[in-house]
Amino acid sequence: MKVNTNPAVPVSARHLSELFTASGGKVILLSGPSPIFRFSMLLAAAEAARGGTLAIIDGCNRFDIHLLTRFARERALNADGLLARVFLSRGFTCYQMEAAVTRKLLPFLESAGSSKAMIFGLLDTLYDEQATLRETEQILCRVQDQLQILREREITLLLACKEWNVLPKERNAYLHRLKESADSVFRLHLQEQSLPRLYRERRGIHR
C-alpha cells in the first residue's frame, strides 16, 4: 500500500460522470457543501436517461423528485419512465442506514440487474448523539466492510457526504475514514458568487 501525496486538482463534471458510468466496481466519494446532492441527482438522472437502473439510499432527506422530472421534461424524455428506473430507500437512524447498506442494497441490485447505487448522507445519522461513539464506530466498520463486498461484486457506488464539524470531535474522523475506503475522492467547492468547482482529491490508499 502506498500513500498518494498528489494535491487536489480541478476536474470537469464530465470526468466524474464518466467514472460513475464506467463498468467495474468502485467506490466514489463526493464531499462538500449541500450542492453535492443536486450534483449527484443530476448524475442519477443522466444514468436513468441512458436506460440504467439505480438505487439511492437517502440518510439526509436530499432526494429531489422534482429535479428528476424537470430533467426529463427539459430533454423531452418520458418522466414516468425515467422515475421508474430510480429506486429510493430512506434511513432515518444509523441502524436503518446500516441495514439498508449492509443487508438490503446488494439483494435489490441483483434482483433489478443493476450495478449502480448512490448513498446520500451516509455519515449524517452516525453524528446523532443518541447513538454512542462505540456504536457508531462499529457501524461504520461494518459499512466499510460491505463497501468492499459491493466493489468485489462489480457494484459502483457514489457516496455523497456533506462536510460537518460535529461533537464529540472523534466523529469528525469518520469522513476521513470513508475517504480511505474510496477508490476516488472528489470535493465540490463553492467559489465566488456560489459557482461550484469540482476537485479530485488525493486518494487515501492505493489498492
GROMACS .gro file of C-alpha atoms in nm:
model
  207
    1MET     CA    1   0.000   0.000   0.000
    2LYS     CA    2   0.122   0.347  -0.083
    3VAL     CA    3   0.000   0.690   0.023
    4ASN     CA    4  -0.060   0.932  -0.260
    5THR     CA    5   0.064   1.283  -0.183
    6ASN     CA    6  -0.059   1.448  -0.504
    7PRO     CA    7  -0.260   1.766  -0.432
    8ALA     CA    8  -0.624   1.812  -0.526
    9VAL     CA    9  -0.670   1.909  -0.889
   10PRO     CA   10  -0.971   2.067  -1.063
   11VAL     CA   11  -1.168   1.837  -1.290
   12SER     CA   12  -1.480   1.866  -1.500
   13ALA     CA   13  -1.820   1.730  -1.403
   14ARG     CA   14  -1.794   1.506  -1.711
   15HIS     CA   15  -1.491   1.337  -1.555
   16LEU     CA   16  -1.691   1.226  -1.251
   17SER     CA   17  -1.991   1.132  -1.467
   18GLU     CA   18  -1.778   0.909  -1.689
   19LEU     CA   19  -1.618   0.749  -1.387
   20PHE     CA   20  -1.960   0.670  -1.239
   21THR     CA   21  -2.098   0.525  -1.561
   22ALA     CA   22  -1.790   0.317  -1.646
   23SER     CA   23  -1.808  -0.056  -1.584
   24GLY     CA   24  -1.633  -0.225  -1.295
   25GLY     CA   25  -1.693  -0.199  -0.922
   26LYS     CA   26  -1.567   0.112  -0.747
   27VAL     CA   27  -1.645   0.343  -0.456
   28ILE     CA   28  -1.653   0.715  -0.535
   29LEU     CA   29  -1.681   0.970  -0.257
   30LEU     CA   30  -1.806   1.324  -0.317
   31SER     CA   31  -1.791   1.567  -0.025
   32GLY     CA   32  -1.857   1.936   0.021
   33PRO     CA   33  -2.150   2.172   0.086
   34SER     CA   34  -2.516   2.100   0.013
   35PRO     CA   35  -2.497   2.137  -0.371
   36ILE     CA   36  -2.327   1.794  -0.380
   37PHE     CA   37  -2.674   1.640  -0.358
   38ARG     CA   38  -2.814   1.831  -0.656
   39PHE     CA   39  -2.499   1.738  -0.848
   40SER     CA   40  -2.549   1.371  -0.755
   41MET     CA   41  -2.917   1.383  -0.851
   42LEU     CA   42  -2.819   1.509  -1.196
   43LEU     CA   43  -2.580   1.214  -1.231
   44ALA     CA   44  -2.863   0.982  -1.128
   45ALA     CA   45  -3.098   1.142  -1.381
   46ALA     CA   46  -2.841   1.104  -1.658
   47GLU     CA   47  -2.789   0.737  -1.572
   48ALA     CA   48  -3.165   0.673  -1.579
   49ALA     CA   49  -3.195   0.864  -1.908
   50ARG     CA   50  -2.943   0.623  -2.059
   51GLY     CA   51  -3.171   0.337  -1.957
   52GLY     CA   52  -2.981   0.239  -1.644
   53THR     CA   53  -3.144   0.139  -1.318
   54LEU     CA   54  -3.001   0.260  -0.990
   55ALA     CA   55  -3.081   0.269  -0.620
   56ILE     CA   56  -3.047   0.569  -0.391
   57ILE     CA   57  -3.026   0.534  -0.015
   58ASP     CA   58  -3.103   0.870   0.143
   59GLY     CA   59  -2.991   0.934   0.501
   60CYS     CA   60  -3.033   1.312   0.498
   61ASN     CA   61  -3.361   1.379   0.311
   62ARG     CA   62  -3.194   1.517  -0.002
   63PHE     CA   63  -3.369   1.314  -0.272
   64ASP     CA   64  -3.536   1.558  -0.513
   65ILE     CA   65  -3.804   1.404  -0.734
   66HIS     CA   66  -3.881   1.744  -0.887
   67LEU     CA   67  -3.527   1.769  -1.021
   68LEU     CA   68  -3.569   1.432  -1.193
   69THR     CA   69  -3.900   1.528  -1.354
   70ARG     CA   70  -3.761   1.866  -1.463
   71PHE     CA   71  -3.456   1.692  -1.610
   72ALA     CA   72  -3.685   1.468  -1.815
   73ARG     CA   73  -3.915   1.749  -1.925
   74GLU     CA   74  -3.629   1.972  -2.042
   75ARG     CA   75  -3.498   1.688  -2.260
   76ALA     CA   76  -3.837   1.575  -2.389
   77LEU     CA   77  -3.800   1.242  -2.209
   78ASN     CA   78  -4.074   1.031  -2.056
   79ALA     CA   79  -4.068   1.138  -1.691
   80ASP     CA   80  -4.256   0.832  -1.566
   81GLY     CA   81  -4.014   0.602  -1.747
   82LEU     CA   82  -3.715   0.783  -1.601
   83LEU     CA   83  -3.856   0.778  -1.247
   84ALA     CA   84  -3.931   0.407  -1.280
   85ARG     CA   85  -3.557   0.339  -1.309
   86VAL     CA   86  -3.462   0.522  -0.988
   87PHE     CA   87  -3.540   0.341  -0.662
   88LEU     CA   88  -3.532   0.518  -0.326
   89SER     CA   89  -3.479   0.391   0.027
   90ARG     CA   90  -3.466   0.626   0.324
   91GLY     CA   91  -3.281   0.582   0.652
   92PHE     CA   92  -3.367   0.798   0.950
   93THR     CA   93  -3.135   0.639   1.207
   94CYS     CA   94  -2.785   0.494   1.191
   95TYR     CA   95  -2.936   0.148   1.244
   96GLN     CA   96  -3.169   0.189   0.945
   97MET     CA   97  -2.883   0.316   0.730
   98GLU     CA   98  -2.666   0.022   0.828
   99ALA     CA   99  -2.941  -0.225   0.742
  100ALA     CA  100  -3.008  -0.056   0.409
  101VAL     CA  101  -2.640  -0.064   0.308
  102THR     CA  102  -2.527  -0.396   0.453
  103ARG     CA  103  -2.835  -0.616   0.414
  104LYS     CA  104  -3.077  -0.472   0.160
  105LEU     CA  105  -2.879  -0.296  -0.112
  106LEU     CA  106  -2.698  -0.589  -0.275
  107PRO     CA  107  -3.005  -0.819  -0.296
  108PHE     CA  108  -3.206  -0.537  -0.451
  109LEU     CA  109  -2.941  -0.453  -0.710
  110GLU     CA  110  -2.905  -0.820  -0.803
  111SER     CA  111  -3.282  -0.859  -0.842
  112ALA     CA  112  -3.300  -0.541  -1.052
  113GLY     CA  113  -2.999  -0.636  -1.266
  114SER     CA  114  -2.829  -0.309  -1.172
  115SER     CA  115  -2.471  -0.226  -1.081
  116LYS     CA  116  -2.513   0.139  -0.978
  117ALA     CA  117  -2.612   0.297  -0.647
  118MET     CA  118  -2.583   0.623  -0.455
  119ILE     CA  119  -2.583   0.685  -0.082
  120PHE     CA  120  -2.669   1.032   0.044
  121GLY     CA  121  -2.564   1.135   0.393
  122LEU     CA  122  -2.411   0.803   0.494
  123LEU     CA  123  -2.244   0.969   0.792
  124ASP     CA  124  -2.524   1.205   0.895
  125THR     CA  125  -2.706   0.953   1.111
  126LEU     CA  126  -2.376   0.849   1.272
  127TYR     CA  127  -2.349   1.200   1.413
  128ASP     CA  128  -2.666   1.150   1.619
  129GLU     CA  129  -2.567   1.164   1.987
  130GLN     CA  130  -2.845   0.920   2.075
  131ALA     CA  131  -2.610   0.651   1.943
  132THR     CA  132  -2.291   0.604   2.142
  133LEU     CA  133  -1.949   0.665   1.994
  134ARG     CA  134  -1.872   0.295   2.024
  135GLU     CA  135  -2.191   0.200   1.839
  136THR     CA  136  -2.131   0.441   1.553
  137GLU     CA  137  -1.769   0.334   1.513
  138GLN     CA  138  -1.877  -0.030   1.492
  139ILE     CA  139  -2.149   0.056   1.240
  140LEU     CA  140  -1.901   0.244   1.023
  141CYS     CA  141  -1.663  -0.055   1.030
  142ARG     CA  142  -1.940  -0.289   0.916
  143VAL     CA  143  -2.045  -0.046   0.643
  144GLN     CA  144  -1.685  -0.020   0.520
  145ASP     CA  145  -1.664  -0.400   0.506
  146GLN     CA  146  -1.981  -0.404   0.297
  147LEU     CA  147  -1.844  -0.139   0.060
  148GLN     CA  148  -1.560  -0.377  -0.017
  149ILE     CA  149  -1.806  -0.661  -0.082
  150LEU     CA  150  -2.008  -0.441  -0.316
  151ARG     CA  151  -1.691  -0.340  -0.501
  152GLU     CA  152  -1.599  -0.706  -0.545
  153ARG     CA  153  -1.949  -0.770  -0.687
  154GLU     CA  154  -1.879  -0.508  -0.956
  155ILE     CA  155  -2.112  -0.250  -0.798
  156THR     CA  156  -2.028   0.118  -0.846
  157LEU     CA  157  -2.123   0.338  -0.553
  158LEU     CA  158  -2.131   0.716  -0.524
  159LEU     CA  159  -2.122   0.836  -0.163
  160ALA     CA  160  -2.237   1.198  -0.128
  161CYS     CA  161  -2.134   1.329   0.214
  162LYS     CA  162  -2.182   1.684   0.337
  163GLU     CA  163  -1.895   1.815   0.546
  164TRP     CA  164  -1.982   1.884   0.909
  165ASN     CA  165  -1.800   1.989   1.223
  166VAL     CA  166  -1.960   1.782   1.499
  167LEU     CA  167  -1.924   1.685   1.863
  168PRO     CA  168  -1.783   1.473   2.003
  169LYS     CA  169  -1.488   1.565   1.788
  170GLU     CA  170  -1.391   1.199   1.737
  171ARG     CA  171  -1.678   1.163   1.491
  172ASN     CA  172  -1.519   1.421   1.262
  173ALA     CA  173  -1.271   1.149   1.166
  174TYR     CA  174  -1.547   0.942   1.003
  175LEU     CA  175  -1.526   1.129   0.674
  176HIS     CA  176  -1.151   1.072   0.654
  177ARG     CA  177  -1.209   0.701   0.718
  178LEU     CA  178  -1.461   0.689   0.435
  179LYS     CA  179  -1.214   0.860   0.205
  180GLU     CA  180  -0.963   0.588   0.280
  181SER     CA  181  -1.224   0.329   0.178
  182ALA     CA  182  -1.292   0.500  -0.155
  183ASP     CA  183  -1.124   0.441  -0.490
  184SER     CA  184  -1.172   0.804  -0.594
  185VAL     CA  185  -1.237   1.111  -0.381
  186PHE     CA  186  -1.387   1.436  -0.509
  187ARG     CA  187  -1.478   1.761  -0.337
  188LEU     CA  188  -1.722   2.027  -0.454
  189HIS     CA  189  -1.610   2.378  -0.363
  190LEU     CA  190  -1.825   2.691  -0.390
  191GLN     CA  191  -1.633   2.982  -0.535
  192GLU     CA  192  -1.735   3.347  -0.550
  193GLN     CA  193  -2.097   3.402  -0.649
  194SER     CA  194  -2.161   3.043  -0.531
  195LEU     CA  195  -2.023   2.894  -0.851
  196PRO     CA  196  -1.933   2.528  -0.792
  197ARG     CA  197  -1.592   2.387  -0.880
  198LEU     CA  198  -1.513   2.019  -0.866
  199TYR     CA  199  -1.177   1.891  -0.743
  200ARG     CA  200  -1.032   1.544  -0.740
  201GLU     CA  201  -0.856   1.495  -0.409
  202ARG     CA  202  -0.562   1.270  -0.346
  203ARG     CA  203  -0.660   0.911  -0.285
  204GLY     CA  204  -0.607   0.785   0.068
  205ILE     CA  205  -0.489   0.429  -0.002
  206HIS     CA  206  -0.394   0.264  -0.330
  207ARG     CA  207  -0.506  -0.095  -0.355
   0.00000   0.00000   0.00000
